[in-house]
CSV table of C-alpha atoms in Angstrom, one decimal:
chain,number,residue,atom,x,y,z
A,1,MET,CA,0.0,0.0,0.0
A,2,THR,CA,1.5,3.3,-1.1
A,3,LYS,CA,1.1,6.1,1.5
A,4,SER,CA,-0.4,9.4,0.5
A,5,LEU,CA,2.7,11.2,1.8
A,6,ASP,CA,5.0,9.2,-0.4
A,7,THR,CA,2.8,9.8,-3.5
A,8,LYS,CA,2.6,13.6,-2.9
A,9,LEU,CA,6.3,14.0,-2.2
A,10,ALA,CA,7.1,12.1,-5.4
A,11,GLU,CA,4.7,14.4,-7.3
A,12,ILE,CA,6.1,17.5,-5.8
A,13,LYS,CA,9.7,16.3,-6.6
A,14,ALA,CA,8.8,15.5,-10.2
A,15,ASP,CA,6.9,18.7,-10.9
A,16,ARG,CA,7.8,22.0,-9.3
A,17,ALA,CA,4.5,23.4,-10.5
A,18,SER,CA,2.5,20.7,-8.8
A,19,ARG,CA,-0.5,21.7,-6.9
A,20,ALA,CA,-0.2,18.8,-4.4
A,21,PHE,CA,0.1,19.8,-0.8
A,22,ILE,CA,0.8,17.8,2.4
A,23,LEU,CA,-1.8,17.8,5.1
A,24,ALA,CA,-0.3,17.3,8.6
A,25,ASP,CA,-2.1,17.0,11.9
A,26,ALA,CA,-0.2,17.8,15.1
A,27,LYS,CA,-1.2,15.6,18.0
A,28,ASP,CA,2.0,16.1,20.0
A,29,ALA,CA,0.5,18.6,22.5
A,30,ASP,CA,1.3,16.1,25.3
A,31,MET,CA,4.9,17.2,24.9
A,32,ALA,CA,4.1,20.7,26.2
A,33,PHE,CA,0.7,21.0,27.9
A,34,GLY,CA,0.4,18.1,30.3
A,35,VAL,CA,-3.1,17.3,31.5
A,36,ARG,CA,-4.6,19.9,29.2
A,37,ALA,CA,-3.0,18.4,26.1
A,38,PRO,CA,-5.9,16.3,24.9
A,39,GLY,CA,-8.0,19.4,24.8
A,40,PRO,CA,-11.4,20.4,26.3
A,41,ARG,CA,-14.3,18.1,26.0
A,42,SER,CA,-16.1,20.2,23.3
A,43,TYR,CA,-15.8,17.2,21.0
A,44,LEU,CA,-15.3,13.5,21.7
A,45,ALA,CA,-14.7,10.6,19.4
A,46,ALA,CA,-17.7,8.6,18.2
A,47,ALA,CA,-16.8,6.0,20.8
A,48,GLY,CA,-17.2,8.7,23.5
A,49,ALA,CA,-20.1,10.8,24.8
A,50,ARG,CA,-21.8,13.5,22.7
A,51,PRO,CA,-21.3,17.2,23.6
A,52,ALA,CA,-25.1,17.5,24.0
A,53,GLN,CA,-24.8,15.2,27.0
A,54,PHE,CA,-22.7,17.7,28.8
A,55,SER,CA,-25.2,19.0,31.3
A,56,PRO,CA,-24.9,19.4,35.1
A,57,GLU,CA,-27.3,16.5,35.5
A,58,VAL,CA,-25.0,14.1,33.7
A,59,TRP,CA,-21.4,15.4,34.2
A,60,THR,CA,-19.6,16.9,37.1
A,61,ARG,CA,-17.4,20.0,36.5
A,62,GLU,CA,-14.3,17.8,36.9
A,63,GLU,CA,-15.6,15.3,34.3
A,64,PHE,CA,-16.5,18.1,31.8
A,65,GLY,CA,-13.0,19.7,31.8
A,66,TYR,CA,-10.5,18.0,29.6
A,67,ARG,CA,-10.4,14.7,27.7
A,68,ASN,CA,-8.6,11.8,29.1
A,69,LEU,CA,-5.9,9.9,27.2
A,70,PRO,CA,-8.2,7.1,25.9
A,71,GLU,CA,-10.6,9.7,24.5
A,72,PHE,CA,-7.6,11.5,22.9
A,73,LEU,CA,-6.4,8.3,21.3
A,74,ASP,CA,-9.9,7.5,20.0
A,75,ILE,CA,-9.9,10.9,18.2
A,76,ILE,CA,-6.5,10.2,16.7
A,77,ARG,CA,-7.8,6.8,15.4
A,78,GLU,CA,-10.8,8.5,13.9
A,79,VAL,CA,-8.8,11.1,12.1
A,80,THR,CA,-6.4,8.5,10.8
A,81,GLN,CA,-9.3,6.3,9.5
A,82,GLN,CA,-10.7,9.2,7.5
A,83,GLY,CA,-7.6,8.9,5.3
A,84,LEU,CA,-7.4,12.7,4.7
A,85,VAL,CA,-4.2,13.4,6.7
A,86,ASP,CA,-0.9,12.7,5.1
A,87,ILE,CA,1.2,12.8,8.2
A,88,MET,CA,0.3,12.7,11.9
A,89,LEU,CA,2.8,14.3,14.3
A,90,MET,CA,2.7,12.7,17.8
A,91,SER,CA,5.0,12.0,20.7
A,92,ALA,CA,6.8,8.7,21.0
A,93,TYR,CA,4.6,7.8,24.0
A,94,VAL,CA,1.3,8.3,22.1
A,95,ASN,CA,2.7,6.5,19.1
A,96,ASP,CA,3.6,3.6,21.4
A,97,LEU,CA,0.1,3.5,22.8
A,98,LEU,CA,-1.5,3.4,19.3
A,99,THR,CA,0.7,0.7,17.9
């Protein structure tokens, strides 16, 4: 299976006027932001809860705050499965958890 990054790099190398571009997604925030790295729970992966369920009756303030690592990994898996991103930047730790 040829990776989209390899295909696009070859196209760019072969034709300087190529309109190909490389789409990268940076998921390496855990290298700098600690517990906040996975981001706020404004969106969860399909496997997680829906934002509409974020009401005081269902979630406590602590639960609402930031995603946990399994939720973050689910989102990375979803983005990868879409096949739109050519390269995913992530820490060695996150990569190890995903492979």
